[in-house]
Coordinates of C-alpha atoms in Angstrom, one line a residue:
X1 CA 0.0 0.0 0.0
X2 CA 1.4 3.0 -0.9
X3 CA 2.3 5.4 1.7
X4 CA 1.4 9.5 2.0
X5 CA 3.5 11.8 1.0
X6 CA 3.4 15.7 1.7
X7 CA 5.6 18.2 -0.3
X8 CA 5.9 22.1 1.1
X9 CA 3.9 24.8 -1.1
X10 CA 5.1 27.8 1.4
X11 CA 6.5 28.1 4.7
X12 CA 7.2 31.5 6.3
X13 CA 9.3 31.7 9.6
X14 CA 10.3 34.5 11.3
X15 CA 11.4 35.4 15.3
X16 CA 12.2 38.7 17.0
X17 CA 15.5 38.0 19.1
X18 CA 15.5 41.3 21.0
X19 CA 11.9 40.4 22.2
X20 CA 12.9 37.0 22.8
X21 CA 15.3 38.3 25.4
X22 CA 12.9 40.8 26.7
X23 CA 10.4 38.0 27.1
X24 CA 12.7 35.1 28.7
X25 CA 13.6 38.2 31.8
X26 CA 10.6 39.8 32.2
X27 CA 7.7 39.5 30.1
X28 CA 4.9 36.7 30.4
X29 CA 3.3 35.4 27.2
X30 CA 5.4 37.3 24.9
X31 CA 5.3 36.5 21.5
X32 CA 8.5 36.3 19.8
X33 CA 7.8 34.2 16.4
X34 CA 5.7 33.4 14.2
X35 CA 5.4 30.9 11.0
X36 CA 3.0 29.7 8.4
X37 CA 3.3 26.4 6.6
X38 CA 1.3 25.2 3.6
X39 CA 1.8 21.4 3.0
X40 CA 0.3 19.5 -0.1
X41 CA -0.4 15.8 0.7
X42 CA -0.7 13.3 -1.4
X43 CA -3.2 10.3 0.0
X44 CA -2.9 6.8 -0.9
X45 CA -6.0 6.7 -2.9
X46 CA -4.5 9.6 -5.3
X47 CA -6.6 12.3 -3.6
X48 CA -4.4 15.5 -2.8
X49 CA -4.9 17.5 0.8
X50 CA -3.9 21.3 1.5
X51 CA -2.8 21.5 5.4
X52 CA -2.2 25.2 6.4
X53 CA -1.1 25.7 9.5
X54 CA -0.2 29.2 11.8
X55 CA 2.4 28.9 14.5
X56 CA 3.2 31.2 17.1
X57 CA 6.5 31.5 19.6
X58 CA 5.2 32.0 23.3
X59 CA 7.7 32.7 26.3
X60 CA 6.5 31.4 29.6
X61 CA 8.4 31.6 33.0
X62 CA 8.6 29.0 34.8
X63 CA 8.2 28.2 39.2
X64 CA 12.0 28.3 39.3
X65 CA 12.2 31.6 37.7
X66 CA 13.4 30.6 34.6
X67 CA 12.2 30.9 31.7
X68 CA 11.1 28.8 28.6
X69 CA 9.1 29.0 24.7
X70 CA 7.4 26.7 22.8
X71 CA 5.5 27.0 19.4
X72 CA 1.7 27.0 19.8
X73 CA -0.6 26.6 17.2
X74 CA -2.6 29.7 16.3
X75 CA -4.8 28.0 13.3
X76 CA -4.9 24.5 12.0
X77 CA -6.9 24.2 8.6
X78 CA -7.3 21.8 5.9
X79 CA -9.0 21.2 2.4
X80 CA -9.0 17.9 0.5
X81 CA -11.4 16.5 -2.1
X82 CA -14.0 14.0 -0.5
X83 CA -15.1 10.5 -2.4
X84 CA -18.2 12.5 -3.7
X85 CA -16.2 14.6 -5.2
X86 CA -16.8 17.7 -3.2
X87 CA -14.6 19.8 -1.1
X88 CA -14.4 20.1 2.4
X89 CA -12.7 22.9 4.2
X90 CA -11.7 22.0 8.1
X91 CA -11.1 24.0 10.9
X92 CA -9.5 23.2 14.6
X93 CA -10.0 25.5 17.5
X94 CA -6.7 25.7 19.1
X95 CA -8.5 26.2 22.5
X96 CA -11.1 23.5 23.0
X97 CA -9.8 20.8 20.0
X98 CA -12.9 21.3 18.6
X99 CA -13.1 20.5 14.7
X100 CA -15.7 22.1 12.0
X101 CA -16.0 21.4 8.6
X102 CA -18.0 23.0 5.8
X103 CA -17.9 22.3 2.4
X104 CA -16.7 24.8 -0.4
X105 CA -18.1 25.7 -4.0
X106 CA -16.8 28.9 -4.2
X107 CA -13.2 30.0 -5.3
X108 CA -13.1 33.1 -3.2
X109 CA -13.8 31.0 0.0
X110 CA -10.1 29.4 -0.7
X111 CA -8.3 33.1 -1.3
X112 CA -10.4 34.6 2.1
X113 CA -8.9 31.2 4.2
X114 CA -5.3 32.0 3.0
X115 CA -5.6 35.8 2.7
X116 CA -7.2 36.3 6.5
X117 CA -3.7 33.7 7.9
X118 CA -1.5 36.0 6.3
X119 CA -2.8 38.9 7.0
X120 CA -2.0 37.9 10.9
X121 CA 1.6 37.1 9.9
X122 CA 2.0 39.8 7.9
X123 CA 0.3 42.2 10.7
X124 CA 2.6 40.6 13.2
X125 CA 5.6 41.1 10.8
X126 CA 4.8 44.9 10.2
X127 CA 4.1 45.3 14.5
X128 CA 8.0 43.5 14.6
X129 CA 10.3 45.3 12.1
X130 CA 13.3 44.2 13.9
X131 CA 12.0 40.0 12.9
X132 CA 14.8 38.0 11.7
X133 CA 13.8 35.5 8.8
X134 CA 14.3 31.7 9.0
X135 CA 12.6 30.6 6.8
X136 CA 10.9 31.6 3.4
X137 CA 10.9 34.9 0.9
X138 CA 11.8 38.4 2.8
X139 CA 8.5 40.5 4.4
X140 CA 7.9 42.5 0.9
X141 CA 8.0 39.0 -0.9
X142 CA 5.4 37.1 1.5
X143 CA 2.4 38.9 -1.0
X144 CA 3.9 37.2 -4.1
X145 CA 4.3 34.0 -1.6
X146 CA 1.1 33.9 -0.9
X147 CA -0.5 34.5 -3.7
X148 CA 1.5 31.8 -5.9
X149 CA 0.8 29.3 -2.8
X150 CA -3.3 29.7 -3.5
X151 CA -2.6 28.8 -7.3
X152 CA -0.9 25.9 -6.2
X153 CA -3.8 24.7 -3.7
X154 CA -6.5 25.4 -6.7
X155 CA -3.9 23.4 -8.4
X156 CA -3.6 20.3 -5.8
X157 CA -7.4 20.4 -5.4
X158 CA -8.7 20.6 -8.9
X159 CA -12.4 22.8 -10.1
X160 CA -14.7 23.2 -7.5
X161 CA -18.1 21.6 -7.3
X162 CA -21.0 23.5 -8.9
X163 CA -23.9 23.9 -6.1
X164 CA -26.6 24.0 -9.0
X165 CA -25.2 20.8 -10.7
X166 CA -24.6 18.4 -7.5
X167 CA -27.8 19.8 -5.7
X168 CA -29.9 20.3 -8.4
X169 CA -33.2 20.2 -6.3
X170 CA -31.9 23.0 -4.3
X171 CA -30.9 25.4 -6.9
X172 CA -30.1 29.0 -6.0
X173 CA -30.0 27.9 -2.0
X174 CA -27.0 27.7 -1.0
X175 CA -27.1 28.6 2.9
X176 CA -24.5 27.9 5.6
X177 CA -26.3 25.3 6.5
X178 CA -24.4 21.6 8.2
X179 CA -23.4 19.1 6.0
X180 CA -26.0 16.5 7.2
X181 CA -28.8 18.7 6.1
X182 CA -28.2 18.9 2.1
X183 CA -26.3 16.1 1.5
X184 CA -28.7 13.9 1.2
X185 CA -30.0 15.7 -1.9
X186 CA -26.6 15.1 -3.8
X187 CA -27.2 14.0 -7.4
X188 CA -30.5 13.6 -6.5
X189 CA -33.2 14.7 -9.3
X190 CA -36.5 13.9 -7.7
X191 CA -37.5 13.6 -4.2
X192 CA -38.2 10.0 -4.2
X193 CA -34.5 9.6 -4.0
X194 CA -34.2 12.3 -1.1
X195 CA -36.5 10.1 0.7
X196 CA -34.6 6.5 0.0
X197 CA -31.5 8.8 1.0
X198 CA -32.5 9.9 4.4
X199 CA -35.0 6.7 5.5
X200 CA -33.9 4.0 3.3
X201 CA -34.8 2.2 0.3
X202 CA -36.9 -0.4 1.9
X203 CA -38.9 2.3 4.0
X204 CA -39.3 4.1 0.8
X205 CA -43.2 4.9 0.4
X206 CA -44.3 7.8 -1.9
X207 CA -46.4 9.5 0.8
X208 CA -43.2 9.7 2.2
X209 CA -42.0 11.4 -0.9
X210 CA -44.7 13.7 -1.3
X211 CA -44.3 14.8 2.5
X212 CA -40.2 15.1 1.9
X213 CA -41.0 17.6 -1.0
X214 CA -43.5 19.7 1.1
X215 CA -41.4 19.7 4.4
X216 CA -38.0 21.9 4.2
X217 CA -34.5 20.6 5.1
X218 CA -34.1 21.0 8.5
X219 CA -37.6 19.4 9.4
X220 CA -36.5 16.4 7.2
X221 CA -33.3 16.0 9.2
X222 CA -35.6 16.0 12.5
X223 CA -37.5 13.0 11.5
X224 CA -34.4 11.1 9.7
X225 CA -32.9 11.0 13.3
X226 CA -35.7 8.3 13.6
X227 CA -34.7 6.2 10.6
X228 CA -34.7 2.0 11.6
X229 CA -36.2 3.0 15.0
X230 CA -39.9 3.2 14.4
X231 CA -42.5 2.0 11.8
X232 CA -42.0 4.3 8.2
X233 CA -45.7 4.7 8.9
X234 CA -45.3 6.6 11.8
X235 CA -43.0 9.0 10.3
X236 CA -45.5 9.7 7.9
X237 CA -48.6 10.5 10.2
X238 CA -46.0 12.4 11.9
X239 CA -44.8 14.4 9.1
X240 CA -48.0 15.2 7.4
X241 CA -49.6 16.8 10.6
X242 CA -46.4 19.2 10.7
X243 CA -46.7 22.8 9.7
X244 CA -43.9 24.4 8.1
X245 CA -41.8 25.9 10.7
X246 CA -38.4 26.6 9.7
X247 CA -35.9 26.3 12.8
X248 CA -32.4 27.0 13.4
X249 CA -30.1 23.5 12.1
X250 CA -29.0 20.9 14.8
X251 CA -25.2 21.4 14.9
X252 CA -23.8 17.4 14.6
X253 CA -22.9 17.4 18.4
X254 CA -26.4 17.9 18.9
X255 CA -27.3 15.3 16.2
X256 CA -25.6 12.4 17.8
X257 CA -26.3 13.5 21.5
X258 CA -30.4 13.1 20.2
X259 CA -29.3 10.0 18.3
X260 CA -27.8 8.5 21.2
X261 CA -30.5 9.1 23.3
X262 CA -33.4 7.9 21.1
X263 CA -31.7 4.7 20.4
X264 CA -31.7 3.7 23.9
X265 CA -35.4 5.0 24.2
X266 CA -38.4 2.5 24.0
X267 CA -40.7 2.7 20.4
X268 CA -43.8 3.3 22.6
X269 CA -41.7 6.4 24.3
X270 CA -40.7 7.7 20.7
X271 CA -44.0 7.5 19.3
X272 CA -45.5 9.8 21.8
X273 CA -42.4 12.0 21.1
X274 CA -43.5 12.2 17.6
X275 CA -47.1 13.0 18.3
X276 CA -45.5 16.5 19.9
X277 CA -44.8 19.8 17.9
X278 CA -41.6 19.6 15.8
X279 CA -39.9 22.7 17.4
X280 CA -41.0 21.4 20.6
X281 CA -39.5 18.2 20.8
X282 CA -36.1 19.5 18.9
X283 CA -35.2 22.0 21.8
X284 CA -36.0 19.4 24.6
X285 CA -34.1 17.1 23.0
X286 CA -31.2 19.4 21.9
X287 CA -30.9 20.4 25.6
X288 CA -30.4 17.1 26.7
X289 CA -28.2 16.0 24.1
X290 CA -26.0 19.4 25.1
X291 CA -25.4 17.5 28.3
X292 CA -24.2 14.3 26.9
X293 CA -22.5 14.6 23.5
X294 CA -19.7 17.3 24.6
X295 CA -16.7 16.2 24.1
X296 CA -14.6 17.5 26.4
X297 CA -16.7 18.0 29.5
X298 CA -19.0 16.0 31.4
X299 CA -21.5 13.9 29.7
X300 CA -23.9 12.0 31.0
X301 CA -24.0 7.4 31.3
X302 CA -26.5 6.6 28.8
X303 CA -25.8 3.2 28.8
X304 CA -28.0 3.5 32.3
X305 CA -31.2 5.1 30.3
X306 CA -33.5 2.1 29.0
X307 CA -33.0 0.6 33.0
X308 CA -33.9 3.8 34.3
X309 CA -37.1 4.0 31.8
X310 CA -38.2 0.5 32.7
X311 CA -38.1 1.3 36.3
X312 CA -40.1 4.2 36.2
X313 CA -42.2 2.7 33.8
X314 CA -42.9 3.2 30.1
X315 CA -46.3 5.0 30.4
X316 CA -45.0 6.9 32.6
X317 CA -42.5 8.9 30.3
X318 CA -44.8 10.7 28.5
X319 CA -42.8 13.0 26.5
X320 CA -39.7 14.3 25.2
X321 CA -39.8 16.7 28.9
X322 CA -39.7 13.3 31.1
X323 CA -37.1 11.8 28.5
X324 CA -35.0 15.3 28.9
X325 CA -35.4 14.8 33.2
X326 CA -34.4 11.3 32.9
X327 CA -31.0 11.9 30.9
X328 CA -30.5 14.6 33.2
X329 CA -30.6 12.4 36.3
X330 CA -28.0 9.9 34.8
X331 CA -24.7 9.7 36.4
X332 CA -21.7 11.9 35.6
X333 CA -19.0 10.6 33.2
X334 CA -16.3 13.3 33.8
X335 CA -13.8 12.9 30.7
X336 CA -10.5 15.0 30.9
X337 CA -8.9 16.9 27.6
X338 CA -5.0 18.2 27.4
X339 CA -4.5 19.7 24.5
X340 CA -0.8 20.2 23.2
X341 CA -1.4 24.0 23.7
X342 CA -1.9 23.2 27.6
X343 CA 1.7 21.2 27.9
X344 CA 3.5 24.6 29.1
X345 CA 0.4 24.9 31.2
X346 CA 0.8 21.6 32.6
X347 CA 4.8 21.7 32.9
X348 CA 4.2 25.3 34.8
X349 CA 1.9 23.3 37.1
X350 CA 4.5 20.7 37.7
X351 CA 7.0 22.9 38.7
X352 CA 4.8 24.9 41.3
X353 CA 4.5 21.5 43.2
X354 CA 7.7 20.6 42.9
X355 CA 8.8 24.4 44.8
X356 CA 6.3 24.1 47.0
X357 CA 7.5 20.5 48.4
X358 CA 11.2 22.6 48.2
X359 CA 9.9 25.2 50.5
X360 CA 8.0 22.6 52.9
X361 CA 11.6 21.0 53.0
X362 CA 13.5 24.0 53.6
X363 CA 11.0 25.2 56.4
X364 CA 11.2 21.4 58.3
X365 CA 14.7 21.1 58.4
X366 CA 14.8 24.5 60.7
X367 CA 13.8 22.5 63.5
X368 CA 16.7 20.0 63.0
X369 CA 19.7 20.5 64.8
X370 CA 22.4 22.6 63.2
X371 CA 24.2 20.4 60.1
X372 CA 21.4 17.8 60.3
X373 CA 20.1 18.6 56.7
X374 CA 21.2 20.6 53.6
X375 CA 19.2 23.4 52.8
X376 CA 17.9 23.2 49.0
X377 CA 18.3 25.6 46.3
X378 CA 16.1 25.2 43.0
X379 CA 19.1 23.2 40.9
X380 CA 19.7 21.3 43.9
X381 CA 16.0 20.5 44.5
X382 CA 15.8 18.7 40.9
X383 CA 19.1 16.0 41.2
X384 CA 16.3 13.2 41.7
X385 CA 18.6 11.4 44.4
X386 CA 18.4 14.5 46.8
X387 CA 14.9 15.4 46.1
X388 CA 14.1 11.1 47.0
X389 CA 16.6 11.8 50.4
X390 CA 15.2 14.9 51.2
X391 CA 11.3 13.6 51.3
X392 CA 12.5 10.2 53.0
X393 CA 14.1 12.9 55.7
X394 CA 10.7 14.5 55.8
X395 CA 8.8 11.4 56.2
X396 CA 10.7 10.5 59.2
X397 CA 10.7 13.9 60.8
X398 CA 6.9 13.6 60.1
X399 CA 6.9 10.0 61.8
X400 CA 8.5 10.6 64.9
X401 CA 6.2 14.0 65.6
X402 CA 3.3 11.9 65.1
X403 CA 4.8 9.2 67.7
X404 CA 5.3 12.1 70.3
X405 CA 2.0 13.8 69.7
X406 CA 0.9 10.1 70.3
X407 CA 2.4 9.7 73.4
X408 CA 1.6 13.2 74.8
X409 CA -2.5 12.4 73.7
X410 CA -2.2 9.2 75.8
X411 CA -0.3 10.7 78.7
X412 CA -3.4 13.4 78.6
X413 CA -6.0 10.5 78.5
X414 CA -4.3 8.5 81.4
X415 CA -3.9 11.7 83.6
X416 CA -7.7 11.8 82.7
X417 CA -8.7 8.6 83.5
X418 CA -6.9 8.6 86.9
X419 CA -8.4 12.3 87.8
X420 CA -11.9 10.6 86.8
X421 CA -11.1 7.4 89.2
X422 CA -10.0 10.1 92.5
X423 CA -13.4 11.7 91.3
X424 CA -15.4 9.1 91.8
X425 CA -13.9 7.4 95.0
X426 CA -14.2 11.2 96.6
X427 CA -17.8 10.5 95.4
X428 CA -18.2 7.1 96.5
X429 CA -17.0 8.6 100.1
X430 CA -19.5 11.0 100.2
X431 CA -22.4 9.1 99.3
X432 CA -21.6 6.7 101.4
X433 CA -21.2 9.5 104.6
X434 CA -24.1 10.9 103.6
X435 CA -26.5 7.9 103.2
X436 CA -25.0 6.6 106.6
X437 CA -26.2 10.2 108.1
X438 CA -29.9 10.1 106.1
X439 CA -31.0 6.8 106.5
X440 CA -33.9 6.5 108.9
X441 CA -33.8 9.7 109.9
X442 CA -37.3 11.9 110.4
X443 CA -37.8 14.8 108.1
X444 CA -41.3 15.8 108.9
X445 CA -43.8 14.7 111.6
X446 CA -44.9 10.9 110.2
X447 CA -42.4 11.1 107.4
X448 CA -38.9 9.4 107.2
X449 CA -36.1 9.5 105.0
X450 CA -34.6 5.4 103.1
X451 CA -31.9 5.3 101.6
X452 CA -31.8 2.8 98.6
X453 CA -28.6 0.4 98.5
X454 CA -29.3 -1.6 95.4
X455 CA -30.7 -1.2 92.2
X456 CA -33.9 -3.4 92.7
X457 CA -35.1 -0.8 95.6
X458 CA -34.8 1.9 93.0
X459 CA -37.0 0.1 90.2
X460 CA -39.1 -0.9 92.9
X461 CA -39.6 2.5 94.0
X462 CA -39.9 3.5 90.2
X463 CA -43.2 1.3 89.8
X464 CA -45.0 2.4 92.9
X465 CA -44.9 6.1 92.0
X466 CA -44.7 5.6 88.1
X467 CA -41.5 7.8 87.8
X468 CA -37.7 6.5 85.9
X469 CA -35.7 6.4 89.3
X470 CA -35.2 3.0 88.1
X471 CA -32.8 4.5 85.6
X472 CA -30.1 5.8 87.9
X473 CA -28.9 2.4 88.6
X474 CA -25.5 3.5 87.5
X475 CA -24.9 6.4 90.0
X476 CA -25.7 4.1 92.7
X477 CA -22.9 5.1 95.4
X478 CA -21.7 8.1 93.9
X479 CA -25.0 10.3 94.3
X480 CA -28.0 9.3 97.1
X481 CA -30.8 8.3 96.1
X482 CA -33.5 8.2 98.9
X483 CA -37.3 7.9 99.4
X484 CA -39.0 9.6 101.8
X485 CA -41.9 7.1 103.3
X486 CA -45.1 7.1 105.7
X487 CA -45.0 4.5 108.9
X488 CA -46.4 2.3 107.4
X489 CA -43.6 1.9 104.3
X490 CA -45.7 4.1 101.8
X491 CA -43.3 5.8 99.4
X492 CA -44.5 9.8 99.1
X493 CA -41.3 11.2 97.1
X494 CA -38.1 10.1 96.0
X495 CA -34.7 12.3 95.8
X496 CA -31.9 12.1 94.5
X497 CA -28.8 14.3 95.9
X498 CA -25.5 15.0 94.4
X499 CA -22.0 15.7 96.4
X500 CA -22.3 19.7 94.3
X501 CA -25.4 20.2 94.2
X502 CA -27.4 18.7 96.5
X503 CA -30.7 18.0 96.0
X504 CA -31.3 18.0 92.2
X505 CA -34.8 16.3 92.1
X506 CA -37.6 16.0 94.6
X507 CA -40.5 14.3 93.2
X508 CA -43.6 12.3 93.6
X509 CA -46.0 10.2 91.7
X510 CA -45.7 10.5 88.1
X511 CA -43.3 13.1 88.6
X512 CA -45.8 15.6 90.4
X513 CA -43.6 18.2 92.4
X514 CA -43.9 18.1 95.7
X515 CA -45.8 20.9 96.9
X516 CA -48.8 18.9 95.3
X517 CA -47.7 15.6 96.3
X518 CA -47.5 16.8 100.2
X519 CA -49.1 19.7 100.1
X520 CA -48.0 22.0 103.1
X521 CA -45.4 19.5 104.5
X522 CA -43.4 19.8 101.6
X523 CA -42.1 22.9 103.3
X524 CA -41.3 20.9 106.5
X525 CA -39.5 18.5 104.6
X526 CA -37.2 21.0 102.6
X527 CA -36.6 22.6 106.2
X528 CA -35.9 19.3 108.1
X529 CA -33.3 18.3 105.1
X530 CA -31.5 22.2 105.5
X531 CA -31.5 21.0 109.5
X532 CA -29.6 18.0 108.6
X533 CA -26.9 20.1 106.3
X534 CA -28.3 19.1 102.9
X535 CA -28.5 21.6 100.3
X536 CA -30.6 22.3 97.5
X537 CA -30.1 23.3 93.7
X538 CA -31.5 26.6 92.9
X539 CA -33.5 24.9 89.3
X540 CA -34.1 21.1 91.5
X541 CA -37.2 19.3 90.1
X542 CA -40.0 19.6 92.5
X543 CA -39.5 22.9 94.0
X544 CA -41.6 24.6 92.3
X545 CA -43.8 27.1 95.1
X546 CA -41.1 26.3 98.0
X547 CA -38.8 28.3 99.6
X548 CA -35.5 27.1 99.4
X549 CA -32.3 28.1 101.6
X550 CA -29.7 30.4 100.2
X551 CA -26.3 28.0 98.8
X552 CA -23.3 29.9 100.4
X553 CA -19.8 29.9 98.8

């Protein structure tokens, strides 16, 4: 197979040394070059391409402080005769990648693509007096260049197509319109071929013709994105209750994003879909198709849409909105682009981690001992030995912090832990003074104070009066818990009192305080406690309507 081979038609170089200096001290994103290249290939099949490409010199500084260029592509164009024998004109965006063709049928379309690239090396050239040339004719020549180069490129790529004699149903309308849109009316001299192009021979019908010559182009190219999914039949009940509404062309990003998404959708789904107005359904289904047919951002797991559809159930997607919220809910698919005009980007990046692991270095080893580890310098910083040394130093540094932070937390929690166990014994001495001093002691005519000693007496005291002193189980010794009973063992109220508080709660059945449990001899019984040297909190539970002693300090 024979291979490709590319021959130069014009190449242009020149840089600006004096700026190139300027721009490698101080200036950032200087432009110091600039070069245009015009490359005829010839393709194994014995078609011939044009490649034109527009190159600028870009000075960058770097972390370190030093500085760095690179060429970045300002334009990236090409024209080459298709198998149908038209021409197609490309175009790359040097910013997203993005690539656009359209085709051309007129010869002023191929002198305004050279002419306008020029122009910007030539505006460049006349901004730069001082350029030095590296390659090609000197600045008054590049004219002559330029216009000899377009001769050769009409040369390489032969006549143009004729619009009127390829498209000959669409005479006199040429628009800018995409590529998917007219082509199916190539060579075609009746509209029962337009309709076997864009739905297929065997769906051919000639209602479908008739509606194909009424309808305009961009309508057509709505329904076409249903071709194979759906009955022909429903196309055409679709098609012949559509006005004509001319609306702005799908761009093809859009048209596989919808095509995407309708071949994953059920036939009952697309036939309501094609029940709705033309314009309506397009925009839906362009907005959702925005979301997943970008090339470069995030897109949306379609693969996931005819589960997602089944589980919420056919019927229930009744249109193209539902479809639109349903590709919306789909998972993200985040997809990542670099460009070759983001590598000084990217290296720029690099080095700004790299420094900043330098300076982390530089600022550990101040807590070193004198002579314990070089300090690093930028050319120092990038021998790969000493930068692997320098982080294993760090590491270790970092290592035997964390082992003394560790033992300084657990030294904290033990001195804890031992202050909580001298708490509690103090506690434990207390209660157990305390309930020594209370039990069985009189605190109002006909009422006496128990103490409780085990947990059963508290649950047992928790039934009879329908409170949760049941719960405290687990204070037991530490605070008092006492009931204060008739003669005859009837409980009345039940208290519990605390070694800093005192009495926190003094309560009665279902937790009634205990001016209505006792009525009058509540008082008593807050003034036979004060007699015994047991305080009261100023907010203890029950008190409400008593008066209680003033705590001293």
């Amino acid at each position: 197979m024979p291979e490709r081979t590319e021959h130069t038609l014009l190449y242009i170089k020149y840089v600006d040394d004096a700026l190139a200096e300027q721009g490698a001290t101080a200036v950032e994103g200087a432009i110091s070059g600039i070069s245009l290249r015009i490359l005829a290939r010839a393709r194994p099949d014995g078609r011939t391409s044009v490649a034109v490409s527009l190159y600028r010199r870009v000075h960058r500084m770097r972390a370190s402080g030093k500085a760095f260029h690179y060429w970045t592509s300002e334009a990236l164009t090409s024209m080459a005769r298709t198998k149908k024998d038209l021409v197609v004109l490309r175009e790359i965006d040097r910013r997203t990648g993005k690539s656009t063709t359209r085709h051309v049928f007129s010869e002023t379309v191929i002198e305004s693509w050279i002419h306008r690239l020029s122009w910007t090396l030539q505006s460049w050239m006349r901004s730069n007096p001082q350029a030095r040339r590296l390659e090609g004719p000197e600045p008054e020549g590049v004219g002559n260049a330029v216009d000899q180069a377009i001769a050769a490129i009409r040369e390489h790529i032969g006549e143009l197509p004729n619009w009127n004699d390829r498209f000959p149903l669409l005479k006199n309308d040429l628009q800018r319109r995409p590529a998917s849109a007219y082509l199916p009316y190539l060579d075609a001299h009746d509209h029962a071929q337009v309709a076997k192009n864009l739905f297929g021979v065997r769906a051919y019908r000639r209602p479908l013709a008739r509606e194909v010559e009424r309808l305009d182009i961009s309508t057509l190219s709505w329904f076409a994105m249903f071709r194979g999914l759906v009955p022909v039949d429903w196309l055409i009940d679709a098609m012949g209750t559509t006005s004509l509404v001319r609306e702005l062309p799908l761009t093809s990003l859009q048209r596989r994003g919808i095509r995407s998404i309708l071949r994953r959708t059920p036939q009952p789904v697309l036939r309501r879909i094609l029940k709705e107005p033309v314009h309506q359904a397009r925009r839906t289904l362009a907005d959702a198709a925005d979301c997943t047919a970008h090339r470069l951002a995030v897109t949306r797991d379609l693969d996931l849409l005819p589960e997602i559809i089944a589980a919420r159930g056919q019927r229930r997607v009744r249109g193209s909105r539902d479809l639109e919220h349903l590709v919306r809910d789909l998972p993200v698919i985040e997809r990542w682009h670099n460009p070759r005009g983001r590598t000084a980007q990217r290296v720029v990046q690099e080095e700004i981690h790299a420094l900043r692991e330098m300076e982390d270095y530089n600022r550990e080893i101040r807590l070193l001992p004198a002579g314990a580890a070089q300090v690093a310098d930028w050319d120092l910083w990038r021998d790969e030995a000493f930068r692997v040394q320098a982080l294993g130093l760090i590491e270790d540094r970092r290592r035997e912090l964390m082992a003394a932070r560790d033992r300084e937390r657990y030294e904290r929690e033990e001195a804890r832990r031992l202050q909580r166990i001298a708490k509690q014994a103090q506690r434990h001495q207390w209660a157990l003074q305390t309930a020594a001093l209370l039990d069985g002691r009189e605190a109002a005519p006909g009422l006496s104070l128990v103490v409780a000693r085990d947990a059963e007496t508290l649950s047992r005291w928790g039934a009879m009066l329908n409170n949760c002193i049941g719960g405290y189980a687990g204070e037991l010794e530490l605070d008092v818990f006492a009931a204060l009973c008739e003669a005859d063992g009837r409980v009345r109220l039940n208290l519990q009192i605390t070694q800093s508080h005192g009495v926190e709660q003094i309560l009665g059945k279902n937790n009634r305080d205990a001016l209505r449990e006792l009525g009058e001899e509540a008082q008593q019984v807050v003034d036979g406690l004060v007699a015994m040297d047991v305080s009261f909190h100023s907010d203890a539970l029950g008190t409400a309507g008593l008066r209680l002693p003033q705590r001293t300090h």
